[in-house]
Structure formats: structure tokens, C-alpha cells
Amino acid sequence: VLTLRHDLYKHEEMEIFVPESKVLEAAALVRNALEIFAGDAVSVREPVASLLSAVGLLDELLGRRGTYVHHYPMLFRRVLPEDALISMAGSTKEAWFSFSLFTYRAPGKRQEFYELCSWCARAMHAVFGARLHWGKHYPQALDAQATARVHPSLEEFGRICRARDPNGVFRNDFTDRVLGAG
């Protein structure tokens, strides 16, 4: 549908990847977060509450109660392991599942969506070692240090990039911030 008249769909997406062994817990976390953000729940169920408390994100989530209603279905996809150095399922022997958060709100009216994305990205990263899709919404809250924690081959990728692109022609502010390419 989106390719028929793509000019009519000005959406934005954030895609979060977690290892297959953690997909059920991660789905419960995202579901609880969406319920709290929407104001449909006043507390977070266990074991999600304990997981969030351990990484210092439970109180922030509860403080977001009623600030954003997610208006698009949650999409999941399974990605098999691959040997690419920093792909979403790279450098691992386990399949990964992605969770996609979409918005069709007009650009400039997406602040609440961005706040949801920032919180979800930080929580999923801290609790499950989640990875974010490079070509989609990537909150400022995650930087090169966060990327290095979940991509064990990032240093090797950086060496290859510096050898092939010593003048940084293919770098930009995003790659510097997220990959530490600068």
C-alpha cells in the first residue's frame, strides 16, 4: 500500500530488534509501556516492573502516564542470524525479532511519539540489549557507546571504514554520533 502513492504517506518508524530468546519479555515490556503512555494502566505488571526498576526507568515510565496514545498496530518480524558486522542480526547465532513503532502524525506534531520512542529505545537497550535499525528513527538518547555494547563487531567495522574512507567522505553527524565514526 505504501508504494502505490508513497507521497500520501508521510510516516515515521522506529524499529527495535531483540534476540529471539527475549522476544516474549520484550513484547510484555512494550505492551506495558504503550498502556502506561496511553493512560490505560496505572501500574506495570511483574516481571516488567522489576526489570525497569533495575535499570532506573520505571519511575520515568509511570511519569509518562497519559501522554501519548499509540495509534498504529505493533508489527513484528523475525530476522535470521547473518554474518554482516553491524547488521541488526549480525555477529550472533540467534535470530532476532523487531518491534516497529509507526506514526502518521504530521512532522512537527510528533513530539509525544519521539518521547515514546526515546523511552522504549533506552529501556529495550538497557534490559534486552536491543539494537535499533540504522535507517529509521534513532533517538538521540543512544550514542556510540550504546551501539558498541550491543554490536560486538563495531570496532572491526570502524577499522574497515577508516581504511576504506580515510577522509570521511561517507561519514556524517549521524554516523559519528551512533557509530563513533568521527
mmCIF file with all atom_site columns, C-alpha atoms in Angstrom:
data_model
loop_
_atom_site.group_PDB
_atom_site.id
_atom_site.type_symbol
_atom_site.label_atom_id
_atom_site.label_alt_id
_atom_site.label_comp_id
_atom_site.label_asym_id
_atom_site.label_entity_id
_atom_site.label_seq_id
_atom_site.pdbx_PDB_ins_code
_atom_site.Cartn_x
_atom_site.Cartn_y
_atom_site.Cartn_z
_atom_site.occupancy
_atom_site.B_iso_or_equiv
_atom_site.pdbx_formal_charge
_atom_site.auth_seq_id
_atom_site.auth_comp_id
_atom_site.auth_asym_id
_atom_site.auth_atom_id
_atom_site.pdbx_PDB_model_num
ATOM 1   C CA . VAL A 1 1   ? 0.000  0.000   0.000  1.00 0.00 ? 1   VAL A CA 1
ATOM 2   C CA . LEU A 1 2   ? 2.750  2.438   0.885  1.00 0.00 ? 2   LEU A CA 1
ATOM 3   C CA . THR A 1 3   ? 4.384  2.039   -2.530 1.00 0.00 ? 3   THR A CA 1
ATOM 4   C CA . LEU A 1 4   ? 1.240  2.819   -4.521 1.00 0.00 ? 4   LEU A CA 1
ATOM 5   C CA . ARG A 1 5   ? 1.145  6.507   -3.569 1.00 0.00 ? 5   ARG A CA 1
ATOM 6   C CA . HIS A 1 6   ? 4.035  6.923   -1.197 1.00 0.00 ? 6   HIS A CA 1
ATOM 7   C CA . ASP A 1 7   ? 3.671  10.705  -1.392 1.00 0.00 ? 7   ASP A CA 1
ATOM 8   C CA . LEU A 1 8   ? 0.397  10.377  0.532  1.00 0.00 ? 8   LEU A CA 1
ATOM 9   C CA . TYR A 1 9   ? 2.033  8.593   3.483  1.00 0.00 ? 9   TYR A CA 1
ATOM 10  C CA . LYS A 1 10  ? 4.394  10.741  5.465  1.00 0.00 ? 10  LYS A CA 1
ATOM 11  C CA . HIS A 1 11  ? 5.030  8.259   8.239  1.00 0.00 ? 11  HIS A CA 1
ATOM 12  C CA . GLU A 1 12  ? 7.974  7.728   10.536 1.00 0.00 ? 12  GLU A CA 1
ATOM 13  C CA . GLU A 1 13  ? 9.070  4.433   12.049 1.00 0.00 ? 13  GLU A CA 1
ATOM 14  C CA . MET A 1 14  ? 11.408 3.223   14.755 1.00 0.00 ? 14  MET A CA 1
ATOM 15  C CA . GLU A 1 15  ? 12.374 -0.447  14.588 1.00 0.00 ? 15  GLU A CA 1
ATOM 16  C CA . ILE A 1 16  ? 13.833 -2.140  17.679 1.00 0.00 ? 16  ILE A CA 1
ATOM 17  C CA . PHE A 1 17  ? 15.478 -5.577  17.474 1.00 0.00 ? 17  PHE A CA 1
ATOM 18  C CA . VAL A 1 18  ? 15.824 -8.056  20.356 1.00 0.00 ? 18  VAL A CA 1
ATOM 19  C CA . PRO A 1 19  ? 17.232 -11.597 20.460 1.00 0.00 ? 19  PRO A CA 1
ATOM 20  C CA . GLU A 1 20  ? 14.656 -14.323 19.888 1.00 0.00 ? 20  GLU A CA 1
ATOM 21  C CA . SER A 1 21  ? 15.254 -15.704 23.387 1.00 0.00 ? 21  SER A CA 1
ATOM 22  C CA . LYS A 1 22  ? 13.990 -12.405 24.838 1.00 0.00 ? 22  LYS A CA 1
ATOM 23  C CA . VAL A 1 23  ? 11.098 -11.633 22.483 1.00 0.00 ? 23  VAL A CA 1
ATOM 24  C CA . LEU A 1 24  ? 8.278  -12.591 24.874 1.00 0.00 ? 24  LEU A CA 1
ATOM 25  C CA . GLU A 1 25  ? 9.665  -10.497 27.741 1.00 0.00 ? 25  GLU A CA 1
ATOM 26  C CA . ALA A 1 26  ? 10.354 -7.625  25.347 1.00 0.00 ? 26  ALA A CA 1
ATOM 27  C CA . ALA A 1 27  ? 6.806  -7.774  23.957 1.00 0.00 ? 27  ALA A CA 1
ATOM 28  C CA . ALA A 1 28  ? 5.435  -7.605  27.507 1.00 0.00 ? 28  ALA A CA 1
ATOM 29  C CA . LEU A 1 29  ? 7.614  -4.558  28.218 1.00 0.00 ? 29  LEU A CA 1
ATOM 30  C CA . VAL A 1 30  ? 6.463  -2.721  25.079 1.00 0.00 ? 30  VAL A CA 1
ATOM 31  C CA . ARG A 1 31  ? 2.825  -3.610  25.734 1.00 0.00 ? 31  ARG A CA 1
ATOM 32  C CA . ASN A 1 32  ? 3.051  -2.298  29.313 1.00 0.00 ? 32  ASN A CA 1
ATOM 33  C CA . ALA A 1 33  ? 4.772  0.857   28.102 1.00 0.00 ? 33  ALA A CA 1
ATOM 34  C CA . LEU A 1 34  ? 2.077  1.538   25.499 1.00 0.00 ? 34  LEU A CA 1
ATOM 35  C CA . GLU A 1 35  ? -0.631 1.007   28.133 1.00 0.00 ? 35  GLU A CA 1
ATOM 36  C CA . ILE A 1 36  ? 1.049  3.431   30.545 1.00 0.00 ? 36  ILE A CA 1
ATOM 37  C CA . PHE A 1 37  ? 1.762  6.080   27.891 1.00 0.00 ? 37  PHE A CA 1
ATOM 38  C CA . ALA A 1 38  ? -1.896 5.837   26.782 1.00 0.00 ? 38  ALA A CA 1
ATOM 39  C CA . GLY A 1 39  ? -3.163 6.167   30.340 1.00 0.00 ? 39  GLY A CA 1
ATOM 40  C CA . ASP A 1 40  ? -4.888 2.766   30.150 1.00 0.00 ? 40  ASP A CA 1
ATOM 41  C CA . ALA A 1 41  ? -2.902 1.376   33.083 1.00 0.00 ? 41  ALA A CA 1
ATOM 42  C CA . VAL A 1 42  ? -1.717 2.862   36.363 1.00 0.00 ? 42  VAL A CA 1
ATOM 43  C CA . SER A 1 43  ? 0.968  0.294   37.169 1.00 0.00 ? 43  SER A CA 1
ATOM 44  C CA . VAL A 1 44  ? 3.381  -2.013  35.393 1.00 0.00 ? 44  VAL A CA 1
ATOM 45  C CA . ARG A 1 45  ? 2.962  -5.761  35.790 1.00 0.00 ? 45  ARG A CA 1
ATOM 46  C CA . GLU A 1 46  ? 5.695  -8.078  37.036 1.00 0.00 ? 46  GLU A CA 1
ATOM 47  C CA . PRO A 1 47  ? 8.259  -9.095  35.916 1.00 0.00 ? 47  PRO A CA 1
ATOM 48  C CA . VAL A 1 48  ? 8.424  -5.966  33.725 1.00 0.00 ? 48  VAL A CA 1
ATOM 49  C CA . ALA A 1 49  ? 8.279  -3.631  36.741 1.00 0.00 ? 49  ALA A CA 1
ATOM 50  C CA . SER A 1 50  ? 11.329 -5.290  38.314 1.00 0.00 ? 50  SER A CA 1
ATOM 51  C CA . LEU A 1 51  ? 13.267 -5.228  35.043 1.00 0.00 ? 51  LEU A CA 1
ATOM 52  C CA . LEU A 1 52  ? 12.585 -1.498  34.607 1.00 0.00 ? 52  LEU A CA 1
ATOM 53  C CA . SER A 1 53  ? 13.306 -0.702  38.235 1.00 0.00 ? 53  SER A CA 1
ATOM 54  C CA . ALA A 1 54  ? 16.697 -2.432  37.956 1.00 0.00 ? 54  ALA A CA 1
ATOM 55  C CA . VAL A 1 55  ? 17.738 -0.090  35.117 1.00 0.00 ? 55  VAL A CA 1
ATOM 56  C CA . GLY A 1 56  ? 16.175 3.054   36.631 1.00 0.00 ? 56  GLY A CA 1
ATOM 57  C CA . LEU A 1 57  ? 13.392 3.514   34.073 1.00 0.00 ? 57  LEU A CA 1
ATOM 58  C CA . LEU A 1 58  ? 10.248 2.506   35.972 1.00 0.00 ? 58  LEU A CA 1
ATOM 59  C CA . ASP A 1 59  ? 9.536  5.890   37.574 1.00 0.00 ? 59  ASP A CA 1
ATOM 60  C CA . GLU A 1 60  ? 10.100 7.703   34.273 1.00 0.00 ? 60  GLU A CA 1
ATOM 61  C CA . LEU A 1 61  ? 7.608  5.400   32.566 1.00 0.00 ? 61  LEU A CA 1
ATOM 62  C CA . LEU A 1 62  ? 4.997  5.959   35.272 1.00 0.00 ? 62  LEU A CA 1
ATOM 63  C CA . GLY A 1 63  ? 5.559  9.709   34.935 1.00 0.00 ? 63  GLY A CA 1
ATOM 64  C CA . ARG A 1 64  ? 4.637  9.461   31.246 1.00 0.00 ? 64  ARG A CA 1
ATOM 65  C CA . ARG A 1 65  ? 1.159  8.114   32.025 1.00 0.00 ? 65  ARG A CA 1
ATOM 66  C CA . GLY A 1 66  ? -1.458 9.514   29.685 1.00 0.00 ? 66  GLY A CA 1
ATOM 67  C CA . THR A 1 67  ? 0.937  11.446  27.436 1.00 0.00 ? 67  THR A CA 1
ATOM 68  C CA . TYR A 1 68  ? 0.631  9.515   24.159 1.00 0.00 ? 68  TYR A CA 1
ATOM 69  C CA . VAL A 1 69  ? -1.791 7.058   22.578 1.00 0.00 ? 69  VAL A CA 1
ATOM 70  C CA . HIS A 1 70  ? -0.086 4.888   20.002 1.00 0.00 ? 70  HIS A CA 1
ATOM 71  C CA . HIS A 1 71  ? -2.377 4.765   17.009 1.00 0.00 ? 71  HIS A CA 1
ATOM 72  C CA . TYR A 1 72  ? -0.869 2.070   14.815 1.00 0.00 ? 72  TYR A CA 1
ATOM 73  C CA . PRO A 1 73  ? -0.647 -1.734  15.200 1.00 0.00 ? 73  PRO A CA 1
ATOM 74  C CA . MET A 1 74  ? 2.578  -3.160  16.581 1.00 0.00 ? 74  MET A CA 1
ATOM 75  C CA . LEU A 1 75  ? 4.429  -5.028  13.855 1.00 0.00 ? 75  LEU A CA 1
ATOM 76  C CA . PHE A 1 76  ? 6.908  -7.841  14.458 1.00 0.00 ? 76  PHE A CA 1
ATOM 77  C CA . ARG A 1 77  ? 9.335  -9.533  12.088 1.00 0.00 ? 77  ARG A CA 1
ATOM 78  C CA . ARG A 1 78  ? 11.893 -12.288 12.503 1.00 0.00 ? 78  ARG A CA 1
ATOM 79  C CA . VAL A 1 79  ? 15.425 -11.853 11.149 1.00 0.00 ? 79  VAL A CA 1
ATOM 80  C CA . LEU A 1 80  ? 17.758 -14.833 10.896 1.00 0.00 ? 80  LEU A CA 1
ATOM 81  C CA . PRO A 1 81  ? 21.387 -14.553 12.020 1.00 0.00 ? 81  PRO A CA 1
ATOM 82  C CA . GLU A 1 82  ? 23.808 -13.187 9.453  1.00 0.00 ? 82  GLU A CA 1
ATOM 83  C CA . ASP A 1 83  ? 27.500 -12.523 9.170  1.00 0.00 ? 83  ASP A CA 1
ATOM 84  C CA . ALA A 1 84  ? 27.364 -8.785  8.453  1.00 0.00 ? 84  ALA A CA 1
ATOM 85  C CA . LEU A 1 85  ? 29.394 -6.958  11.089 1.00 0.00 ? 85  LEU A CA 1
ATOM 86  C CA . ILE A 1 86  ? 26.827 -4.450  12.353 1.00 0.00 ? 86  ILE A CA 1
ATOM 87  C CA . SER A 1 87  ? 23.507 -5.546  10.890 1.00 0.00 ? 87  SER A CA 1
ATOM 88  C CA . MET A 1 88  ? 20.501 -5.980  13.134 1.00 0.00 ? 88  MET A CA 1
ATOM 89  C CA . ALA A 1 89  ? 21.056 -9.761  13.421 1.00 0.00 ? 89  ALA A CA 1
ATOM 90  C CA . GLY A 1 90  ? 24.782 -9.732  12.713 1.00 0.00 ? 90  GLY A CA 1
ATOM 91  C CA . SER A 1 91  ? 27.568 -11.234 14.808 1.00 0.00 ? 91  SER A CA 1
ATOM 92  C CA . THR A 1 92  ? 25.189 -13.620 16.552 1.00 0.00 ? 92  THR A CA 1
ATOM 93  C CA . LYS A 1 93  ? 23.982 -17.195 16.274 1.00 0.00 ? 93  LYS A CA 1
ATOM 94  C CA . GLU A 1 94  ? 20.426 -16.362 17.316 1.00 0.00 ? 94  GLU A CA 1
ATOM 95  C CA . ALA A 1 95  ? 17.531 -14.976 15.278 1.00 0.00 ? 95  ALA A CA 1
ATOM 96  C CA . TRP A 1 96  ? 16.271 -11.512 16.260 1.00 0.00 ? 96  TRP A CA 1
ATOM 97  C CA . PHE A 1 97  ? 12.757 -10.080 16.315 1.00 0.00 ? 97  PHE A CA 1
ATOM 98  C CA . SER A 1 98  ? 11.917 -6.497  15.549 1.00 0.00 ? 98  SER A CA 1
ATOM 99  C CA . PHE A 1 99  ? 9.184  -4.320  17.016 1.00 0.00 ? 99  PHE A CA 1
ATOM 100 C CA . SER A 1 100 ? 8.102  -1.433  14.797 1.00 0.00 ? 100 SER A CA 1
ATOM 101 C CA . LEU A 1 101 ? 6.554  1.746   16.133 1.00 0.00 ? 101 LEU A CA 1
ATOM 102 C CA . PHE A 1 102 ? 4.939  3.941   13.452 1.00 0.00 ? 102 PHE A CA 1
ATOM 103 C CA . THR A 1 103 ? 3.357  7.355   13.432 1.00 0.00 ? 103 THR A CA 1
ATOM 104 C CA . TYR A 1 104 ? 1.404  9.094   10.712 1.00 0.00 ? 104 TYR A CA 1
ATOM 105 C CA . ARG A 1 105 ? 1.153  12.358  12.631 1.00 0.00 ? 105 ARG A CA 1
ATOM 106 C CA . ALA A 1 106 ? 2.402  15.317  10.646 1.00 0.00 ? 106 ALA A CA 1
ATOM 107 C CA . PRO A 1 107 ? 6.082  16.186  11.031 1.00 0.00 ? 107 PRO A CA 1
ATOM 108 C CA . GLY A 1 108 ? 6.174  18.875  13.714 1.00 0.00 ? 108 GLY A CA 1
ATOM 109 C CA . LYS A 1 109 ? 3.374  17.141  15.653 1.00 0.00 ? 109 LYS A CA 1
ATOM 110 C CA . ARG A 1 110 ? 5.400  14.095  16.674 1.00 0.00 ? 110 ARG A CA 1
ATOM 111 C CA . GLN A 1 111 ? 6.995  15.152  19.961 1.00 0.00 ? 111 GLN A CA 1
ATOM 112 C CA . GLU A 1 112 ? 4.960  12.702  22.047 1.00 0.00 ? 112 GLU A CA 1
ATOM 113 C CA . PHE A 1 113 ? 5.827  9.895   19.605 1.00 0.00 ? 113 PHE A CA 1
ATOM 114 C CA . TYR A 1 114 ? 9.517  10.807  19.918 1.00 0.00 ? 114 TYR A CA 1
ATOM 115 C CA . GLU A 1 115 ? 9.248  10.677  23.709 1.00 0.00 ? 115 GLU A CA 1
ATOM 116 C CA . LEU A 1 116 ? 7.736  7.186   23.492 1.00 0.00 ? 116 LEU A CA 1
ATOM 117 C CA . CYS A 1 117 ? 10.492 6.134   21.084 1.00 0.00 ? 117 CYS A CA 1
ATOM 118 C CA . SER A 1 118 ? 13.236 7.526   23.293 1.00 0.00 ? 118 SER A CA 1
ATOM 119 C CA . TRP A 1 119 ? 11.922 5.765   26.375 1.00 0.00 ? 119 TRP A CA 1
ATOM 120 C CA . CYS A 1 120 ? 11.350 2.445   24.526 1.00 0.00 ? 120 CYS A CA 1
ATOM 121 C CA . ALA A 1 121 ? 14.785 2.551   22.880 1.00 0.00 ? 121 ALA A CA 1
ATOM 122 C CA . ARG A 1 122 ? 16.554 3.177   26.189 1.00 0.00 ? 122 ARG A CA 1
ATOM 123 C CA . ALA A 1 123 ? 14.521 0.555   28.053 1.00 0.00 ? 123 ALA A CA 1
ATOM 124 C CA . MET A 1 124 ? 14.833 -2.141  25.411 1.00 0.00 ? 124 MET A CA 1
ATOM 125 C CA . HIS A 1 125 ? 18.556 -1.432  25.067 1.00 0.00 ? 125 HIS A CA 1
ATOM 126 C CA . ALA A 1 126 ? 19.205 -1.499  28.813 1.00 0.00 ? 126 ALA A CA 1
ATOM 127 C CA . VAL A 1 127 ? 17.068 -4.544  29.595 1.00 0.00 ? 127 VAL A CA 1
ATOM 128 C CA . PHE A 1 128 ? 17.449 -6.709  26.490 1.00 0.00 ? 128 PHE A CA 1
ATOM 129 C CA . GLY A 1 129 ? 20.499 -5.407  24.622 1.00 0.00 ? 129 GLY A CA 1
ATOM 130 C CA . ALA A 1 130 ? 18.227 -4.175  21.830 1.00 0.00 ? 130 ALA A CA 1
ATOM 131 C CA . ARG A 1 131 ? 19.558 -2.810  18.559 1.00 0.00 ? 131 ARG A CA 1
ATOM 132 C CA . LEU A 1 132 ? 17.894 -0.070  16.512 1.00 0.00 ? 132 LEU A CA 1
ATOM 133 C CA . HIS A 1 133 ? 17.522 -0.005  12.747 1.00 0.00 ? 133 HIS A CA 1
ATOM 134 C CA . TRP A 1 134 ? 20.068 2.444   11.288 1.00 0.00 ? 134 TRP A CA 1
ATOM 135 C CA . GLY A 1 135 ? 17.781 3.829   8.583  1.00 0.00 ? 135 GLY A CA 1
ATOM 136 C CA . LYS A 1 136 ? 14.778 4.631   10.744 1.00 0.00 ? 136 LYS A CA 1
ATOM 137 C CA . HIS A 1 137 ? 14.067 6.912   13.703 1.00 0.00 ? 137 HIS A CA 1
ATOM 138 C CA . TYR A 1 138 ? 17.060 6.701   16.042 1.00 0.00 ? 138 TYR A CA 1
ATOM 139 C CA . PRO A 1 139 ? 16.606 8.686   19.275 1.00 0.00 ? 139 PRO A CA 1
ATOM 140 C CA . GLN A 1 140 ? 19.390 10.987  20.442 1.00 0.00 ? 140 GLN A CA 1
ATOM 141 C CA . ALA A 1 141 ? 19.477 9.082   23.736 1.00 0.00 ? 141 ALA A CA 1
ATOM 142 C CA . LEU A 1 142 ? 21.519 6.250   22.210 1.00 0.00 ? 142 LEU A CA 1
ATOM 143 C CA . ASP A 1 143 ? 25.075 7.036   21.166 1.00 0.00 ? 143 ASP A CA 1
ATOM 144 C CA . ALA A 1 144 ? 28.217 5.222   20.006 1.00 0.00 ? 144 ALA A CA 1
ATOM 145 C CA . GLN A 1 145 ? 28.867 3.764   23.471 1.00 0.00 ? 145 GLN A CA 1
ATOM 146 C CA . ALA A 1 146 ? 25.379 2.246   23.486 1.00 0.00 ? 146 ALA A CA 1
ATOM 147 C CA . THR A 1 147 ? 25.914 0.919   19.975 1.00 0.00 ? 147 THR A CA 1
ATOM 148 C CA . ALA A 1 148 ? 29.239 -0.668  20.949 1.00 0.00 ? 148 ALA A CA 1
ATOM 149 C CA . ARG A 1 149 ? 27.577 -2.509  23.862 1.00 0.00 ? 149 ARG A CA 1
ATOM 150 C CA . VAL A 1 150 ? 25.224 -4.401  21.510 1.00 0.00 ? 150 VAL A CA 1
ATOM 151 C CA . HIS A 1 151 ? 27.354 -4.734  18.370 1.00 0.00 ? 151 HIS A CA 1
ATOM 152 C CA . PRO A 1 152 ? 30.487 -6.727  19.269 1.00 0.00 ? 152 PRO A CA 1
ATOM 153 C CA . SER A 1 153 ? 31.976 -6.192  15.790 1.00 0.00 ? 153 SER A CA 1
ATOM 154 C CA . LEU A 1 154 ? 31.645 -2.390  15.802 1.00 0.00 ? 154 LEU A CA 1
ATOM 155 C CA . GLU A 1 155 ? 35.366 -1.830  16.372 1.00 0.00 ? 155 GLU A CA 1
ATOM 156 C CA . GLU A 1 156 ? 36.286 -4.074  13.435 1.00 0.00 ? 156 GLU A CA 1
ATOM 157 C CA . PHE A 1 157 ? 33.694 -2.286  11.280 1.00 0.00 ? 157 PHE A CA 1
ATOM 158 C CA . GLY A 1 158 ? 35.239 1.054   12.267 1.00 0.00 ? 158 GLY A CA 1
ATOM 159 C CA . ARG A 1 159 ? 38.731 -0.112  11.280 1.00 0.00 ? 159 ARG A CA 1
ATOM 160 C CA . ILE A 1 160 ? 37.456 -1.190  7.869  1.00 0.00 ? 160 ILE A CA 1
ATOM 161 C CA . CYS A 1 161 ? 35.636 2.126   7.380  1.00 0.00 ? 161 CYS A CA 1
ATOM 162 C CA . ARG A 1 162 ? 38.697 4.180   8.285  1.00 0.00 ? 162 ARG A CA 1
ATOM 163 C CA . ALA A 1 163 ? 40.882 2.117   5.917  1.00 0.00 ? 163 ALA A CA 1
ATOM 164 C CA . ARG A 1 164 ? 38.417 2.420   3.003  1.00 0.00 ? 164 ARG A CA 1
ATOM 165 C CA . ASP A 1 165 ? 37.336 6.006   3.691  1.00 0.00 ? 165 ASP A CA 1
ATOM 166 C CA . PRO A 1 166 ? 40.291 7.769   5.368  1.00 0.00 ? 166 PRO A CA 1
ATOM 167 C CA . ASN A 1 167 ? 38.917 11.233  4.526  1.00 0.00 ? 167 ASN A CA 1
ATOM 168 C CA . GLY A 1 168 ? 35.459 10.548  5.955  1.00 0.00 ? 168 GLY A CA 1
ATOM 169 C CA . VAL A 1 169 ? 33.599 11.172  2.702  1.00 0.00 ? 169 VAL A CA 1
ATOM 170 C CA . PHE A 1 170 ? 30.877 8.708   3.700  1.00 0.00 ? 170 PHE A CA 1
ATOM 171 C CA . ARG A 1 171 ? 30.556 9.940   7.280  1.00 0.00 ? 171 ARG A CA 1
ATOM 172 C CA . ASN A 1 172 ? 28.053 12.411  8.675  1.00 0.00 ? 172 ASN A CA 1
ATOM 173 C CA . ASP A 1 173 ? 26.802 13.648  12.051 1.00 0.00 ? 173 ASP A CA 1
ATOM 174 C CA . PHE A 1 174 ? 24.590 10.569  12.447 1.00 0.00 ? 174 PHE A CA 1
ATOM 175 C CA . THR A 1 175 ? 27.389 8.042   11.823 1.00 0.00 ? 175 THR A CA 1
ATOM 176 C CA . ASP A 1 176 ? 29.702 9.997   14.102 1.00 0.00 ? 176 ASP A CA 1
ATOM 177 C CA . ARG A 1 177 ? 27.117 10.016  16.925 1.00 0.00 ? 177 ARG A CA 1
ATOM 178 C CA . VAL A 1 178 ? 25.824 6.461   16.570 1.00 0.00 ? 178 VAL A CA 1
ATOM 179 C CA . LEU A 1 179 ? 28.816 4.539   15.242 1.00 0.00 ? 179 LEU A CA 1
ATOM 180 C CA . GLY A 1 180 ? 31.608 6.655   16.686 1.00 0.00 ? 180 GLY A CA 1
ATOM 181 C CA . ALA A 1 181 ? 32.987 7.051   13.184 1.00 0.00 ? 181 ALA A CA 1
ATOM 182 C CA . GLY A 1 182 ? 34.367 10.545  13.742 1.00 0.00 ? 182 GLY A CA 1
#
